[in-house]
Tab-separated table of C-alpha atoms in Angstrom:
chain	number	residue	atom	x	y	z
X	1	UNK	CA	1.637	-12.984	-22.255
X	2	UNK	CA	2.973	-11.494	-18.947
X	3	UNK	CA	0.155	-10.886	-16.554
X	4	UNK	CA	-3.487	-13.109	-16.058
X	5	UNK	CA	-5.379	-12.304	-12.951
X	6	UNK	CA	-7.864	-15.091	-11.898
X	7	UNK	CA	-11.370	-14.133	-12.043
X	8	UNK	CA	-14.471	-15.893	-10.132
X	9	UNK	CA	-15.580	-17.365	-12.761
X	10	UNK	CA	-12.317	-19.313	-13.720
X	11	UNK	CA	-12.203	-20.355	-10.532
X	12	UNK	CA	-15.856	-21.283	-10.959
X	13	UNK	CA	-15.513	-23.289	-14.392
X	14	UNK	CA	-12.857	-25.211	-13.093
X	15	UNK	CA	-14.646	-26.471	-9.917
X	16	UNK	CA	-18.070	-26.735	-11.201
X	17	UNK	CA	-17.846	-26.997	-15.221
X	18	UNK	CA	-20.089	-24.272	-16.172
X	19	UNK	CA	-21.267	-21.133	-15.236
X	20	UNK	CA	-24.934	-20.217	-16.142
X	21	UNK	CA	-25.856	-21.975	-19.280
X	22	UNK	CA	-21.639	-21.658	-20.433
X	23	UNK	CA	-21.052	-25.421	-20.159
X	24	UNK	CA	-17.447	-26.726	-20.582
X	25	UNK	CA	-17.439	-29.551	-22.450
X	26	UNK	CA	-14.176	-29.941	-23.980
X	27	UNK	CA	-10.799	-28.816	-22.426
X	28	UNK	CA	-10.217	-25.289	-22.264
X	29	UNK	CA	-7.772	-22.703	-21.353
X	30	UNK	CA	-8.811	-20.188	-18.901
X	31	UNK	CA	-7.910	-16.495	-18.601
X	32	UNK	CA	-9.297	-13.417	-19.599
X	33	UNK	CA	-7.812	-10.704	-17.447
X	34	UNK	CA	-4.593	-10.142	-19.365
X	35	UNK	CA	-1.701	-8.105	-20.790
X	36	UNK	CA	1.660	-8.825	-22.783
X	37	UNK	CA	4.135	-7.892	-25.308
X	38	UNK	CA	3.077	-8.058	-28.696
X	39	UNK	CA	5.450	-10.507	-30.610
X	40	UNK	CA	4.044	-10.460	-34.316
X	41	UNK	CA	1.632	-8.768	-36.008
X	42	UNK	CA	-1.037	-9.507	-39.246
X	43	UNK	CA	-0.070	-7.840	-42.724
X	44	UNK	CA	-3.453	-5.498	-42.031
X	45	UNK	CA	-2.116	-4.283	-38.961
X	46	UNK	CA	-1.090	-0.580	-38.270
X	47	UNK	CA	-1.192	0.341	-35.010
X	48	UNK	CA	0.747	-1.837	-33.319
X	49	UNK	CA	4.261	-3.309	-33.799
X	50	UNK	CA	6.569	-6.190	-31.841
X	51	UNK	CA	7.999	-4.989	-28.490
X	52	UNK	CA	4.471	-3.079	-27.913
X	53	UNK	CA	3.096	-3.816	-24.522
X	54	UNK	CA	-0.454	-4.418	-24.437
X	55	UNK	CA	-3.977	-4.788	-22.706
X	56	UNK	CA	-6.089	-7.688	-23.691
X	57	UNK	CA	-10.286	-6.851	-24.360
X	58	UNK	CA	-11.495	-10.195	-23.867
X	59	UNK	CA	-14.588	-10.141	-25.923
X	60	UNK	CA	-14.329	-9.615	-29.836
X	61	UNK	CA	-17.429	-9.811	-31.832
X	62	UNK	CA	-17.452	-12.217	-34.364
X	63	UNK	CA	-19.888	-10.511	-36.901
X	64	UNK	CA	-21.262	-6.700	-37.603
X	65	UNK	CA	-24.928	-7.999	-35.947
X	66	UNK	CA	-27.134	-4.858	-34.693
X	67	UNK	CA	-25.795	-4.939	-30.914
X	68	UNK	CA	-21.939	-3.480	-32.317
X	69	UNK	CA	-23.983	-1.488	-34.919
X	70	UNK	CA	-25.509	0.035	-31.531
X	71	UNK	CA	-22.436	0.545	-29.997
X	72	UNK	CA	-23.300	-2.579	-27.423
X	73	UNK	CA	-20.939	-5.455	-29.160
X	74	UNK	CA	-20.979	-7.240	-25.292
X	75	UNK	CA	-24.540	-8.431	-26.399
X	76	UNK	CA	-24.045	-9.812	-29.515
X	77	UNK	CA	-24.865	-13.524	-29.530
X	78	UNK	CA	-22.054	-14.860	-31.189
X	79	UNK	CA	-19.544	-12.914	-29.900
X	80	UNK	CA	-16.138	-14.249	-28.749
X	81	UNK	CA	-14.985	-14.443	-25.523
X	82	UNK	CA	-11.695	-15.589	-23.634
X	83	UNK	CA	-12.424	-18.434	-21.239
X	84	UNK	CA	-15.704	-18.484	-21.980
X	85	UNK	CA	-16.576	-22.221	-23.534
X	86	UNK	CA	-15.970	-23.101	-26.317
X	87	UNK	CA	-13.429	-20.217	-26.543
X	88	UNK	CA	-10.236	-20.618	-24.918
X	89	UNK	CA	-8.830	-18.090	-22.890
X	90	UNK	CA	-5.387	-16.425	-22.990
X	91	UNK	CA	-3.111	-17.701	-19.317
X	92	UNK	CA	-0.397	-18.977	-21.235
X	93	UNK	CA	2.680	-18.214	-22.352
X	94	UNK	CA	1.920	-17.350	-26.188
X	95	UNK	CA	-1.538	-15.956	-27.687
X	96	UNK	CA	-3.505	-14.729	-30.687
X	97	UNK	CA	-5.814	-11.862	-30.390
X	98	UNK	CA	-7.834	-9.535	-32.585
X	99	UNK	CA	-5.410	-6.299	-32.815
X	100	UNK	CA	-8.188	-4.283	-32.686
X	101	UNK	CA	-8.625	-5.868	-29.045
X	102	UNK	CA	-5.444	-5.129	-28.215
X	103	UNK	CA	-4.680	-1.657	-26.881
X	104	UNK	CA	-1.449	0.049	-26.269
X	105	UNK	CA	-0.166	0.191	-22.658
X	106	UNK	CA	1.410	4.008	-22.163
X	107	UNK	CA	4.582	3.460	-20.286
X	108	UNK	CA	3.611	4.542	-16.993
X	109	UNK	CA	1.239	1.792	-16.556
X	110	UNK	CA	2.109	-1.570	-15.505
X	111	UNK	CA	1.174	-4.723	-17.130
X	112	UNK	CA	-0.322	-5.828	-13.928
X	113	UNK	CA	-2.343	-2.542	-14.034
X	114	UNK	CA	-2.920	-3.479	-18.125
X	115	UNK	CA	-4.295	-6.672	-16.870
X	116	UNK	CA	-6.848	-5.052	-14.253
X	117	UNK	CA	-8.849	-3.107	-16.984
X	118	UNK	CA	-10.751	-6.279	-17.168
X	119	UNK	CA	-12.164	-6.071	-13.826
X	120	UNK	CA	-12.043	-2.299	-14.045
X	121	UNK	CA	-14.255	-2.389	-17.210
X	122	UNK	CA	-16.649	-4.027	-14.913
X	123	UNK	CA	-16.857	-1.221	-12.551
X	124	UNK	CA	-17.429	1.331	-15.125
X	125	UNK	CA	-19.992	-0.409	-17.282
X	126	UNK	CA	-21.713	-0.986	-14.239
X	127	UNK	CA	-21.402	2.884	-12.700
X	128	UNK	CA	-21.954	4.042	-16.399
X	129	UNK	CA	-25.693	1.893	-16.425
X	130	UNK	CA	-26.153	3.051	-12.869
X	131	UNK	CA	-25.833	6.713	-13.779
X	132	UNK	CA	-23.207	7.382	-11.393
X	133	UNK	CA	-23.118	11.395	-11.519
X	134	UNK	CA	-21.797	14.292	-9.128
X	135	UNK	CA	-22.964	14.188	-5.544
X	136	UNK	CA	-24.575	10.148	-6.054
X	137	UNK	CA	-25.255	8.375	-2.794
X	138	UNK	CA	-24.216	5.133	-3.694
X	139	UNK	CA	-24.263	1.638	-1.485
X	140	UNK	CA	-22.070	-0.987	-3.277
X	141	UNK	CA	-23.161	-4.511	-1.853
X	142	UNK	CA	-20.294	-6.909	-1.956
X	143	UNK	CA	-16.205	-5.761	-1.143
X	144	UNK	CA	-14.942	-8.503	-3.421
X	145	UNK	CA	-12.375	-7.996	-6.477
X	146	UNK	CA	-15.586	-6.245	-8.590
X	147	UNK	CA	-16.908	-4.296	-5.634
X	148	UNK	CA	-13.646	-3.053	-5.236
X	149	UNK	CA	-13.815	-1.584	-8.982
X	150	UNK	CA	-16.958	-0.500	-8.273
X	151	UNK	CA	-16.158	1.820	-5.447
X	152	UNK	CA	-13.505	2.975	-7.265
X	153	UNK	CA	-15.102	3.750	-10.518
X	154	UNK	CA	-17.733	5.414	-8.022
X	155	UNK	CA	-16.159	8.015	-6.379
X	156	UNK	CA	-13.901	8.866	-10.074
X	157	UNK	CA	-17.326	9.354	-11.635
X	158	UNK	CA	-17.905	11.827	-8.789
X	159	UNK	CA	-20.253	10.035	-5.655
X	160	UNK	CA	-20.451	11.875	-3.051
X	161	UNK	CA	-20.524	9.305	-0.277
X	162	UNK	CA	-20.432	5.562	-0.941
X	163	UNK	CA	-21.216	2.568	1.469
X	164	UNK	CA	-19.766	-0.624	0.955
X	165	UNK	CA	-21.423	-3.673	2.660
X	166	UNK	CA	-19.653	-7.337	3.116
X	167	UNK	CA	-19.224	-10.596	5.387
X	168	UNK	CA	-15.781	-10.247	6.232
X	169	UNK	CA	-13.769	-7.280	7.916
X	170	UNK	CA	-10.683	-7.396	6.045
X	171	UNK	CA	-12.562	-6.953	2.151
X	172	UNK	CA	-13.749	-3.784	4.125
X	173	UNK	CA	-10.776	-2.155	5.323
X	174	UNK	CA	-9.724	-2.828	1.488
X	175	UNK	CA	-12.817	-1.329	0.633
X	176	UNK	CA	-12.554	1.564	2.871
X	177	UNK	CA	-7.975	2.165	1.468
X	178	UNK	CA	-9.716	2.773	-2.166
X	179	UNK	CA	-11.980	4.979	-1.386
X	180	UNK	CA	-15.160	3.534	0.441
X	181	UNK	CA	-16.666	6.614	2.985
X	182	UNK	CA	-18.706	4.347	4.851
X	183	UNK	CA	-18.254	0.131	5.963
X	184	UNK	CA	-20.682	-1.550	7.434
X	185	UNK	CA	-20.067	-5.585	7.851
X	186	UNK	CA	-22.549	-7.903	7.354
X	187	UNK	CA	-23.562	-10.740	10.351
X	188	UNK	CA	-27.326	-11.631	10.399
X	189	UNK	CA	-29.525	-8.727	9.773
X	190	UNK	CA	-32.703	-9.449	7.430
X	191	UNK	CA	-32.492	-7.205	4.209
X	192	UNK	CA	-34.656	-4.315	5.407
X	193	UNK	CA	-32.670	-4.198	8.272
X	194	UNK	CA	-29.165	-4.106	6.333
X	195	UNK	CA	-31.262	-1.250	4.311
X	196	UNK	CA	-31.741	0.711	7.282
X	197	UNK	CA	-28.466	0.629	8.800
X	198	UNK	CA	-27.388	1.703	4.910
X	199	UNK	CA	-29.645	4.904	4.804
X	200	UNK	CA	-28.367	6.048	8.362
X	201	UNK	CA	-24.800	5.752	7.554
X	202	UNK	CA	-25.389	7.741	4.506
X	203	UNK	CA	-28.447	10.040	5.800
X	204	UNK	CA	-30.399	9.234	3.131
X	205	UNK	CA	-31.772	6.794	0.937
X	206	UNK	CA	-28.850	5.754	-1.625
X	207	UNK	CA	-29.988	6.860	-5.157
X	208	UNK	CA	-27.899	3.542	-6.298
X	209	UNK	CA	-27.248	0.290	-5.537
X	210	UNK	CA	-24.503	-1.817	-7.025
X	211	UNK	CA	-25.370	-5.367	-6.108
X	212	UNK	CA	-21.935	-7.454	-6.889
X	213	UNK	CA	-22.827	-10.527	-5.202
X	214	UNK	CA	-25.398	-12.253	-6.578
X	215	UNK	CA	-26.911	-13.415	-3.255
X	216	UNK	CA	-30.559	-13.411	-3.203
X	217	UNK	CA	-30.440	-11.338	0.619
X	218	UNK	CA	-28.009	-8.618	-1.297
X	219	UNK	CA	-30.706	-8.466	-4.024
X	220	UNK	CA	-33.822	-7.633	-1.504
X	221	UNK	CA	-31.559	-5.517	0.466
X	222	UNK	CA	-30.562	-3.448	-2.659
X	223	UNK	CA	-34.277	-2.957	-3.022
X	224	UNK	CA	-35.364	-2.322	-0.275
X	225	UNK	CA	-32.399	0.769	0.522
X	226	UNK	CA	-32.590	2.191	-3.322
X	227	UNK	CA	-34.321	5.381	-2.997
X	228	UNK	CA	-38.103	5.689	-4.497
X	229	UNK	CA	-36.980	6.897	-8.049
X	230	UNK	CA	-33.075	5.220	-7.833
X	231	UNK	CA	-31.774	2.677	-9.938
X	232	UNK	CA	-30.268	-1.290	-8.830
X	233	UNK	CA	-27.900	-2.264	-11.018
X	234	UNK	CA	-27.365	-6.383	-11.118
X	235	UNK	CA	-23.448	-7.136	-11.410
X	236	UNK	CA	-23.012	-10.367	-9.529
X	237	UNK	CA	-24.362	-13.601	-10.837
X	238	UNK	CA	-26.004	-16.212	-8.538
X	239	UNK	CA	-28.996	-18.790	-8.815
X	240	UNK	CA	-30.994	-18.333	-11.876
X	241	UNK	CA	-34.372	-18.201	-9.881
X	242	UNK	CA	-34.252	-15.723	-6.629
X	243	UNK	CA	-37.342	-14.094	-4.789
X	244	UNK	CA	-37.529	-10.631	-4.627
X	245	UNK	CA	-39.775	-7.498	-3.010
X	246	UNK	CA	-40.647	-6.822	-6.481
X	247	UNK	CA	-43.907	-4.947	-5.753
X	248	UNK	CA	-41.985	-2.849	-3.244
X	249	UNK	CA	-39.322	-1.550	-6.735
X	250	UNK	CA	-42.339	-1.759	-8.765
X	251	UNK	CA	-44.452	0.601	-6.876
X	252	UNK	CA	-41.138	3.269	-5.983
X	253	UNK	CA	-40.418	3.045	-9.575
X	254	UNK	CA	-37.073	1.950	-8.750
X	255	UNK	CA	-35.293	0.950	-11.911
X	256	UNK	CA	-33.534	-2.564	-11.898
X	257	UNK	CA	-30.940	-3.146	-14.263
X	258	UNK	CA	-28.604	-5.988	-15.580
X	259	UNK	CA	-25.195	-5.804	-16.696
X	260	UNK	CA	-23.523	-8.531	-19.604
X	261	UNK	CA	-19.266	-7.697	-18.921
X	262	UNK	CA	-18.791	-4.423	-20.796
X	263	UNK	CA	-18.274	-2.502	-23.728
X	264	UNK	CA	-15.946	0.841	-24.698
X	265	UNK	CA	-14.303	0.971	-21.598
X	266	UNK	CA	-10.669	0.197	-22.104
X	267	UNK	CA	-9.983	3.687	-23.829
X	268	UNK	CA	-11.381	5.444	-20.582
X	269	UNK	CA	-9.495	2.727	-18.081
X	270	UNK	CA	-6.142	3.537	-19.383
X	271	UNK	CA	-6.453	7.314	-19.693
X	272	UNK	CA	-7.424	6.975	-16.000
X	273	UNK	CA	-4.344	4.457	-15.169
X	274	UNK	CA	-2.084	6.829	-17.290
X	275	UNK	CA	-3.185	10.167	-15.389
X	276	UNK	CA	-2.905	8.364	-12.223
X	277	UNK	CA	-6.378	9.831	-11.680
X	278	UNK	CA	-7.069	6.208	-10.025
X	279	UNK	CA	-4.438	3.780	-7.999
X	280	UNK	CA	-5.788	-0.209	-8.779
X	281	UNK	CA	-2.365	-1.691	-7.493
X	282	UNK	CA	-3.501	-2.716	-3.988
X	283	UNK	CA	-6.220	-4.991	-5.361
X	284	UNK	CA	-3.024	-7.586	-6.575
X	285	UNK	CA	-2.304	-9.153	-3.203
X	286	UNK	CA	-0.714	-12.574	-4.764
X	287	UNK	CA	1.453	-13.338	-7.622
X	288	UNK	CA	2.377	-16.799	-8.997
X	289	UNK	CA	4.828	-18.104	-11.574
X	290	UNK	CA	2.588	-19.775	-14.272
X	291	UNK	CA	4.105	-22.969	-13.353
X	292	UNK	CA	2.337	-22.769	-10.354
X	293	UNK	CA	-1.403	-22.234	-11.944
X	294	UNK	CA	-2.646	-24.507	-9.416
X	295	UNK	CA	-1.375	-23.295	-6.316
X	296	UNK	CA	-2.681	-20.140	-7.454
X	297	UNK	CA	-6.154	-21.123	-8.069
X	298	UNK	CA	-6.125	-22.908	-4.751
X	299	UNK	CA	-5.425	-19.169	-3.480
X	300	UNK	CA	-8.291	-17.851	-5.171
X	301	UNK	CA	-10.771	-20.025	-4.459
X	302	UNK	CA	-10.100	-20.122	-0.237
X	303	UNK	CA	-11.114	-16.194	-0.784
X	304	UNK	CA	-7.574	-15.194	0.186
X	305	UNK	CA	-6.423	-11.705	-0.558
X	306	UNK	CA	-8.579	-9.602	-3.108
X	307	UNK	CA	-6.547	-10.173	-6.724
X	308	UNK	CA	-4.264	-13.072	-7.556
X	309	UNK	CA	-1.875	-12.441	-10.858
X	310	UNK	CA	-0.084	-15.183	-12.794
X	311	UNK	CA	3.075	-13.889	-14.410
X	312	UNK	CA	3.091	-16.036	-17.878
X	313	UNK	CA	6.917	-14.501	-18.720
X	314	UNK	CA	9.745	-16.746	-17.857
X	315	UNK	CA	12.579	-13.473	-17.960
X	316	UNK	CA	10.027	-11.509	-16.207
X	317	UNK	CA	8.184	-11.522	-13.218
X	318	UNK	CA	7.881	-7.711	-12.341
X	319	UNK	CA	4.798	-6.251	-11.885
């Protein structure tokens, strides 16, 4: 292994022990934002050899159930997943990974940038469910690590103006160096009135809303600015039980949809990374020797900077 970003929900498992109904209950490694050198391969293996350098798909279905026969293997039940419990993850020094979820790096791109498809994948299952198209308004609620992605994937899919809402000022001048066209920070405003100030920075009614914070406020004020006929699409997880205007989507026939991590996407992220059609390198904004894990994940969860990176490799700590 050389590169592991930390993701919320490491951070999340080791404070709290679970996440949704994932419940740790033995130890486990975390990780699942990775890249590395491949060492050894299986007898069945063709496509890759030792000294390849590799991105990491976390998720590899265990079985050939009806969800990969679909072409959507992220919803099969029994798949397995990297820091996910019972399955450990992969921020260590040496792992073992499915080869056919293991995808060559071209040289160009950085294992640092090899270990940000996971994040990345995020942002284009979620613009991919969202219909992200030519000329989208789009308001992206949230200016964390995955509404970073998000605005991103956004404007590469072709949005024509995108508005990125959060708490704090320096997520949105991030948000605003990748690409965001319009910030607006967040203090006290009731949803509708978030909604509002979204529709006259865009001049319209957004035709989607990426919610990426799971907040029950960002939820009703994703409703409430989605134009009559637009599409919400759920990223960030919060409580299990929120309230929401739901006669107000019902009746506009806005369309409210959930994302589960991703699926096909790592093809697509590194032709992007490759053609330097997208720049993800100013969302790392930490780096730690593995040694100091901790220290790290102290970073991470004080919301400081936007991506931390653990380098696993001893001889090399280059991005």
């Amino acid at each position: 292994m050389h590169s592991v970003g930390i993701c919320g929900s490491d951070v999340h498992y080791w404070q709290h022990g679970r996440v949704g109904d994932f419940v740790v209950k033995n130890p486990m490694v975390l990780g699942h934002e990775a890249s590395g050198t491949v060492i050894k391969v299986g007898a069945g293996v063709a496509h890759l050899k030792p000294g390849d350098r590799v991105a990491v798909e976390p998720g590899v279905p265990r079985e050939t159930d009806e969800f990969c026969k679909t072409g959507r293997y992220n919803l099969s039940p029994t798949i397995f997943f990297c820091a996910t419990p019972p399955d450990d993850g992969n921020l260590c020094r040496y792992y073992k990974h499915s080869a056919s979820y293991c995808y060559k790096l071209p040289d160009n791109v950085t294992f640092e940038e090899g270990a940000l498809i996971e994040p990345l994948s995020v942002g284009i299952h979620a613009c991919r469910r969202a219909g992200v198209t030519l000329g989208s308004k789009v308001f992206i609620c949230g200016s964390g690590p995955i509404g970073l992605v998000n605005v991103i994937i956004a404007k590469m899919m072709g949005a024509a103006a995108v508005v990125v809402t959060d708490l704090s000022a320096s997520r949105l001048q991030t948000a605003k160096e990748v690409g965001a066209d319009f910030t607006l920070q967040v203090k006290n405003e009731t949803p509708q009135e978030v909604a509002t100030k979204v529709e006259s920075l865009l001049g319209c009614m957004p035709e989607i809303t990426v919610e990426c914070t799971g907040v029950q406020a960002c939820i009703q004020a994703g409703i409430y600015a989605t134009r009559s006929g637009g599409t919400l699409v759920l990223v960030g997880l919060g409580p299990e039980m929120v309230t929401v205007p739901i006669v107000n989507a019902a009746v506009r026939e806005v369309d409210i949809r959930g994302i589960f991590r991703y699926c096909n996407t790592w093809p697509m992220a590194i032709s992007l990374l490759a053609s330097r059609r997208i720049n993800i390198q100013p969302l790392v904004t930490h780096r730690f020797p593995l040694e100091k894990a901790l220290e790290a994940f102290e970073t991470t969860k004080r919301g400081e900077g936007v991506k931390v990176m653990l380098k696993c490799d001893p001889t090399d700590q280059n991005p």
